[in-house]
CSV table of C-alpha atoms and ligand atoms in Angstrom, one decimal:
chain,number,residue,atom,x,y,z
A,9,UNK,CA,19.4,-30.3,1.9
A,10,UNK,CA,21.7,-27.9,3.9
A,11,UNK,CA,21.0,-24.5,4.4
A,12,UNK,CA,22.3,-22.0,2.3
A,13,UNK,CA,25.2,-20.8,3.9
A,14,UNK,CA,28.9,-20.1,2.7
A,15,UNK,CA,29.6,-23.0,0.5
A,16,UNK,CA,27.6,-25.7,2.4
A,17,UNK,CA,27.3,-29.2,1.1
A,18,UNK,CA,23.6,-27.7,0.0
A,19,UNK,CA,22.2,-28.6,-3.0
A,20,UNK,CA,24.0,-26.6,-6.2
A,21,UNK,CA,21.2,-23.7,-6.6
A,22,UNK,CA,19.3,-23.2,-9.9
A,23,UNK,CA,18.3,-19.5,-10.4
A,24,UNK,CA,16.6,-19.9,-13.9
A,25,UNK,CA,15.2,-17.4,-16.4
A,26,UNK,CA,12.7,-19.0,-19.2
A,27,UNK,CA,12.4,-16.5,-21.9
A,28,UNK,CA,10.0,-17.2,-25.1
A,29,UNK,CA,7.6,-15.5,-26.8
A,30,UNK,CA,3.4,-16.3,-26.4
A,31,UNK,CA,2.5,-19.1,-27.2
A,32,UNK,CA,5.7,-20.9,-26.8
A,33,UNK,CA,4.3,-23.5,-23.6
A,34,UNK,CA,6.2,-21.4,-21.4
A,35,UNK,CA,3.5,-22.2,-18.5
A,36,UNK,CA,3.7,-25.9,-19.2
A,37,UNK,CA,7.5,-26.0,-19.1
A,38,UNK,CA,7.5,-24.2,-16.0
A,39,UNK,CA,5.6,-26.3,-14.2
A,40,UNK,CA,7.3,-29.4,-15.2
A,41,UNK,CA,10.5,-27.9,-14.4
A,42,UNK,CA,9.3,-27.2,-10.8
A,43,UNK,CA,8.3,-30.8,-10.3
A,44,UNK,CA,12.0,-32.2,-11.6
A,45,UNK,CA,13.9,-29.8,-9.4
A,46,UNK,CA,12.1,-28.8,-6.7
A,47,UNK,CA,12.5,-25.2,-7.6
A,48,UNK,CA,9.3,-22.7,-7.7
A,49,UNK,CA,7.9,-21.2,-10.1
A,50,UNK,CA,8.1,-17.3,-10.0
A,51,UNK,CA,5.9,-15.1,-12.3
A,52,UNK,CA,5.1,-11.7,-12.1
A,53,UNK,CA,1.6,-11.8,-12.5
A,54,UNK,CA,1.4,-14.6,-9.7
A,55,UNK,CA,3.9,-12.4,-7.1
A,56,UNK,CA,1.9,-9.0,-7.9
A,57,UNK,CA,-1.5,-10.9,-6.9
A,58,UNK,CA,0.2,-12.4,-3.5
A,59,UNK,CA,1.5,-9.5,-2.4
A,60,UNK,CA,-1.1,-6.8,-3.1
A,61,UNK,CA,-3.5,-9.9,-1.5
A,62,UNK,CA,-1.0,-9.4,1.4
A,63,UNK,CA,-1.2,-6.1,1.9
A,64,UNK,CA,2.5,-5.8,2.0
A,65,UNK,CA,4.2,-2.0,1.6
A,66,UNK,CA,5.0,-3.1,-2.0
A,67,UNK,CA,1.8,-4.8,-2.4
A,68,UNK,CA,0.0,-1.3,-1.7
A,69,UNK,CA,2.1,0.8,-3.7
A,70,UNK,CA,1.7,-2.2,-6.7
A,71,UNK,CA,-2.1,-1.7,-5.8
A,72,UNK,CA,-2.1,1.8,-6.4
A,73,UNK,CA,-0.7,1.8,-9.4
A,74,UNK,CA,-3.1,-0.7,-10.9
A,75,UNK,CA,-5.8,1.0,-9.3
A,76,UNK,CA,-4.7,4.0,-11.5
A,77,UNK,CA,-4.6,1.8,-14.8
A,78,UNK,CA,-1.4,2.2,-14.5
A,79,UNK,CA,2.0,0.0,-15.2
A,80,UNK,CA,3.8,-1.3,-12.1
A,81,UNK,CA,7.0,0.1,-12.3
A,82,UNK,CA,10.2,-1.6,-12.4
A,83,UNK,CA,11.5,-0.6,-8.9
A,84,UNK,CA,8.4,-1.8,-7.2
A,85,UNK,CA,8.4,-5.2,-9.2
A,86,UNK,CA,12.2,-6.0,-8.6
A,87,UNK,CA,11.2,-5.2,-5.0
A,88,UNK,CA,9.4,-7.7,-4.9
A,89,UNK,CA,11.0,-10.2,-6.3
A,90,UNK,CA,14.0,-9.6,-4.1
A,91,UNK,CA,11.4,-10.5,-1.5
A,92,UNK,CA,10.5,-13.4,-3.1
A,93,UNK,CA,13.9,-15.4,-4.0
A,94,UNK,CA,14.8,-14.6,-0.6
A,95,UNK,CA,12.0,-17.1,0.8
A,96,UNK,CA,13.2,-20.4,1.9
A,97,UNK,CA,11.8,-22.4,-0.7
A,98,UNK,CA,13.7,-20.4,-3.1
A,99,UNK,CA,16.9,-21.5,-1.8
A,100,UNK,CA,18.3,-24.2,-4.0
A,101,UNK,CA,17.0,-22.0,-6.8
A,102,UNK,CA,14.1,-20.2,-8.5
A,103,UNK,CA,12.5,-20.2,-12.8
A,104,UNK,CA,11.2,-16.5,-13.1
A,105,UNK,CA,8.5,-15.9,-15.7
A,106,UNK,CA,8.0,-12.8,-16.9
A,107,UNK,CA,10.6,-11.6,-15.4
A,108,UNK,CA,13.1,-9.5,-16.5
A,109,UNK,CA,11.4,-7.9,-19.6
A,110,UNK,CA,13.5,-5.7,-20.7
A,111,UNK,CA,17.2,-4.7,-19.7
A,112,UNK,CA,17.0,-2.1,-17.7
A,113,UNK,CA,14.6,-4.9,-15.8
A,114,UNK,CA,17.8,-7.4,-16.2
A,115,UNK,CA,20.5,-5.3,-14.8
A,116,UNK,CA,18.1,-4.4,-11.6
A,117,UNK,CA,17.4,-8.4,-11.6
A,118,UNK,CA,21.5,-8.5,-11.4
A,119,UNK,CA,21.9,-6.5,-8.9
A,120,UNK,CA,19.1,-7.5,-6.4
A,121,UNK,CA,21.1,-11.4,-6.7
A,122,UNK,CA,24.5,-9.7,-6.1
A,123,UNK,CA,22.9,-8.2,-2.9
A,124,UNK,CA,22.0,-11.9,-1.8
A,125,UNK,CA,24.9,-12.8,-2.9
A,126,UNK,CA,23.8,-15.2,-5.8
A,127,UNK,CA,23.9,-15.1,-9.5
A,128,UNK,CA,21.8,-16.9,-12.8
A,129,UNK,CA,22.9,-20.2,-13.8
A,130,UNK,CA,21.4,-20.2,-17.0
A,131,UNK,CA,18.5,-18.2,-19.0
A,132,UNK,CA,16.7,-20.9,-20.8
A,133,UNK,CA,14.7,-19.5,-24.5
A,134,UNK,CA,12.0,-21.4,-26.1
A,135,UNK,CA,12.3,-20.6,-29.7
A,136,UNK,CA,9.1,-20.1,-31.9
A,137,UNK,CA,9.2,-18.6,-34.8
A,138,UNK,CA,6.5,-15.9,-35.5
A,139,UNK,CA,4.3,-17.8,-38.2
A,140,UNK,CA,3.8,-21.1,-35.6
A,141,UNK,CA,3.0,-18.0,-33.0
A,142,UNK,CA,0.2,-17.0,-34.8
A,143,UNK,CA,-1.0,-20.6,-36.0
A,144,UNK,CA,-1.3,-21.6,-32.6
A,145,UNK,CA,-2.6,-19.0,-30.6
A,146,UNK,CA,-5.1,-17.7,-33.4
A,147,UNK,CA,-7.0,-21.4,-34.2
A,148,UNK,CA,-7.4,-21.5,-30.4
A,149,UNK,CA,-11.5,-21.1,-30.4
A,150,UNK,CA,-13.5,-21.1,-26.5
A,151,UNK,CA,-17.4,-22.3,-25.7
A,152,UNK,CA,-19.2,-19.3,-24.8
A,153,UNK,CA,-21.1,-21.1,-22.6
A,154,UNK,CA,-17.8,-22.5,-20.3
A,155,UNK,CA,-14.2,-20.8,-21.2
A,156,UNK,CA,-12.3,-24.1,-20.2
A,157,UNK,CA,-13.5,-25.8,-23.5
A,158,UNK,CA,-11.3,-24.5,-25.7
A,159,UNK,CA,-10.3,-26.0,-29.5
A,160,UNK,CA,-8.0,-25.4,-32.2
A,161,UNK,CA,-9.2,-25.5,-35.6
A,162,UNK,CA,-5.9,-27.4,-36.7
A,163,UNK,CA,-4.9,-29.3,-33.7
A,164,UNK,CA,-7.7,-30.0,-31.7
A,165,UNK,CA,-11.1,-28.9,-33.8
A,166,UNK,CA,-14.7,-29.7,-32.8
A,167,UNK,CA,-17.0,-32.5,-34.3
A,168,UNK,CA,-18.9,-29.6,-36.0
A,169,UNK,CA,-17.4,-26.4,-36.9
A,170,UNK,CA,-17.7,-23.5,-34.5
A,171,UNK,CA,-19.9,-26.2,-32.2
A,172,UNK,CA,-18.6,-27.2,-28.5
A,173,UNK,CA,-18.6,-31.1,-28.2
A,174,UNK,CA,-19.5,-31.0,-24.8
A,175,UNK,CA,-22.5,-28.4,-24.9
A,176,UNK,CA,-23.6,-27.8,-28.4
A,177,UNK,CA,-22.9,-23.7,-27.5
A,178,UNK,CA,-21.3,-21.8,-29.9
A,179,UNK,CA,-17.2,-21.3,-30.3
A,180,UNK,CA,-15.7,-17.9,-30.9
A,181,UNK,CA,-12.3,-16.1,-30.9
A,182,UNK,CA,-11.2,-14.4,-28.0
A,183,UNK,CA,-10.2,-10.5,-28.5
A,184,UNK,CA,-6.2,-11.8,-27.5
A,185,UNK,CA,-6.3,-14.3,-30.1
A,186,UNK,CA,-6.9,-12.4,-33.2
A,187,UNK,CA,-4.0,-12.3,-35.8
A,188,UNK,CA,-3.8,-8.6,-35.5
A,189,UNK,CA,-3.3,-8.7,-31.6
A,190,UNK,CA,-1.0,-11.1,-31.4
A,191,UNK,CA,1.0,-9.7,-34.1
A,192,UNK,CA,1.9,-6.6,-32.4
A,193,UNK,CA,2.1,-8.6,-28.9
A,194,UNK,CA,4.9,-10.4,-31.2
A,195,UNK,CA,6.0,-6.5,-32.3
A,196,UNK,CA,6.4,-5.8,-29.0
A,197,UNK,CA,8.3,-9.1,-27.7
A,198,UNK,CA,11.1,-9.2,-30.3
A,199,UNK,CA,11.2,-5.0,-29.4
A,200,UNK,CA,12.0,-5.7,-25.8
A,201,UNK,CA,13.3,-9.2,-25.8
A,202,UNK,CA,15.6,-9.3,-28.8
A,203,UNK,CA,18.2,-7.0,-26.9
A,204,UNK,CA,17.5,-9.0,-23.5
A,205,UNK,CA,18.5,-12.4,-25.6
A,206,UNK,CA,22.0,-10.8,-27.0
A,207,UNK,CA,22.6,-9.2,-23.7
A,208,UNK,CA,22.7,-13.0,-22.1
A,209,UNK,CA,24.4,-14.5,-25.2
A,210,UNK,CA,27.1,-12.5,-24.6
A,211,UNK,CA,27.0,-13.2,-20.6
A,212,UNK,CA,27.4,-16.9,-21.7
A,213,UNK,CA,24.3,-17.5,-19.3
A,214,UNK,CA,21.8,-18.2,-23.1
A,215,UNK,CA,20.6,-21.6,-23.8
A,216,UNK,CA,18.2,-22.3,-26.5
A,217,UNK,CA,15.4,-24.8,-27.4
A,218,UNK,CA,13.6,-25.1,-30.4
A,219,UNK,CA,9.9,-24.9,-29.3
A,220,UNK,CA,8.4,-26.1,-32.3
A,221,UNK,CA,8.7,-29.4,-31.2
A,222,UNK,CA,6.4,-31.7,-29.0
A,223,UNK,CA,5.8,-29.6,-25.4
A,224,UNK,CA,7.6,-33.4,-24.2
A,225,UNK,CA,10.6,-33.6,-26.5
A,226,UNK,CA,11.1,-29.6,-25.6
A,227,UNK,CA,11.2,-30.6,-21.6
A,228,UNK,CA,13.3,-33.8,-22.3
A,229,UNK,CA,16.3,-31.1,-23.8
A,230,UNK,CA,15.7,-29.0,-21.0
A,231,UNK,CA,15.6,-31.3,-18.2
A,232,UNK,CA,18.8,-32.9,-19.7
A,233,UNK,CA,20.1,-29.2,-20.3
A,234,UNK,CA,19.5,-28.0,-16.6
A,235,UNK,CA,20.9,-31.2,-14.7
A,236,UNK,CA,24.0,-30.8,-17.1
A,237,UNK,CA,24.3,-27.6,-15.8
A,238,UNK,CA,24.0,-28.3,-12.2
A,239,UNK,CA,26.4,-31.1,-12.4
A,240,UNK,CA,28.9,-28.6,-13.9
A,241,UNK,CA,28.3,-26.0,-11.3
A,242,UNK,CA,29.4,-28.4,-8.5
A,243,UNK,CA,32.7,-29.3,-10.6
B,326,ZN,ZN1,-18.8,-25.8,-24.1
């Protein structure tokens, strides 16, 4: 793998956006992503922790913003992810998550990859539609005794209802997983996203995947989908 340089014999880079609403296995996607192309994994949440665990200059100002209770704003999180796809193991390419939000967020994200002299590839959506949203994410039940047994009344549901298998403690709903909370978390996706989506159709960069279907048959069409488009990158 060359070094990124003026049109060397490098591997073609991937610089990825997966969009999707909650729920959608965006997490899981990402990570098998990263494993078939060797590209990392960039989310917000996970650059905001490393750098204000840093102490970098945009870590501090990030920190004193949250300290406040306040949202990060858009200049200091773009900052930061300029810093971040500029890190070697971002050369051959990068799969933000979380990232841009909005597009005022996806004009900034533009123009920090002009500035390095790159551009996306593609902006990969996992469709789900609102109804299979809510299914999912409000069946999800958690032990109160240990938070990584989690069920789903549908899917996955306990020998006995409201019973954790493993320790007989009690299952409950989290706060985030009631219908009326995820409902205006979906309010506030299609708000923000819906114009993001039309903005990347029209680039040409949008490619869709229909995430009702098995987490594996959704990575299979994306895999398939991203190594088509590398191939016709190097054409
Ligand atoms: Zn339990």
């Amino acid at each position: 793998m060359g070094k990124a340089g003026y049109g060397g014999q490098g591997v073609i880079p991937l610089n990825l956006i997966l969009l999707g609403p909650p729920g959608a296995g965006k997490g899981t996607q990402a990570e098998r992503l990263r494993e078939d192309f060797a590209i990392p994994h960039i989310s917000t949440g996970d650059i905001l922790r490393a750098q204000v665990a840093d102490g970098s200059d945009l870590g501090g100002k990030a920190k004193r913003f949250m300290d406040a209770g306040e949202l990060v704003p858009d200049e200091v999180i773009i900052g930061m992810i300029t810093v971040r796809i500029g890190e070697g193991d971002a050369r051959d390419g990068f799969l933000l998550d979380g990232f841009p939000r909005n597009e005022q967020q996806a004009e900034a994200l533009n123009e920090a990859l002009s500035g390095l002299d790159r551009r996306l590839t593609a902006v990969l959506l996992i469709e789900v539609p609102d109804e299979e949203v809510v299914r999912r994410l409000a069946g999800r039940r958690v032990c109160v005794k240990n938070p990584s047994h989690i069920y789903h009344v549908d899917f996955d549901p306990p020998k006995h209802e409201g019973v954790c298998d493993q320790d007989g403690a009690r299952l409950v709903q989290r706060d985030d997983d009631r219908e009326e909370t995820i409902r205006r978390r979906l309010e506030i996706y299609h708000a923000q996203t819906e114009p993001l989506i039309g903005h990347y159709d029209h680039a040409g960069l949008l490619r869709r995947f229909d995430g009702r279907r098995s987490p594996d048959e959704v990575h299979a069409h994306i895999r398939a989908t991203v190594a088509t488009l590398r191939l016709e990158e190097e054409l």
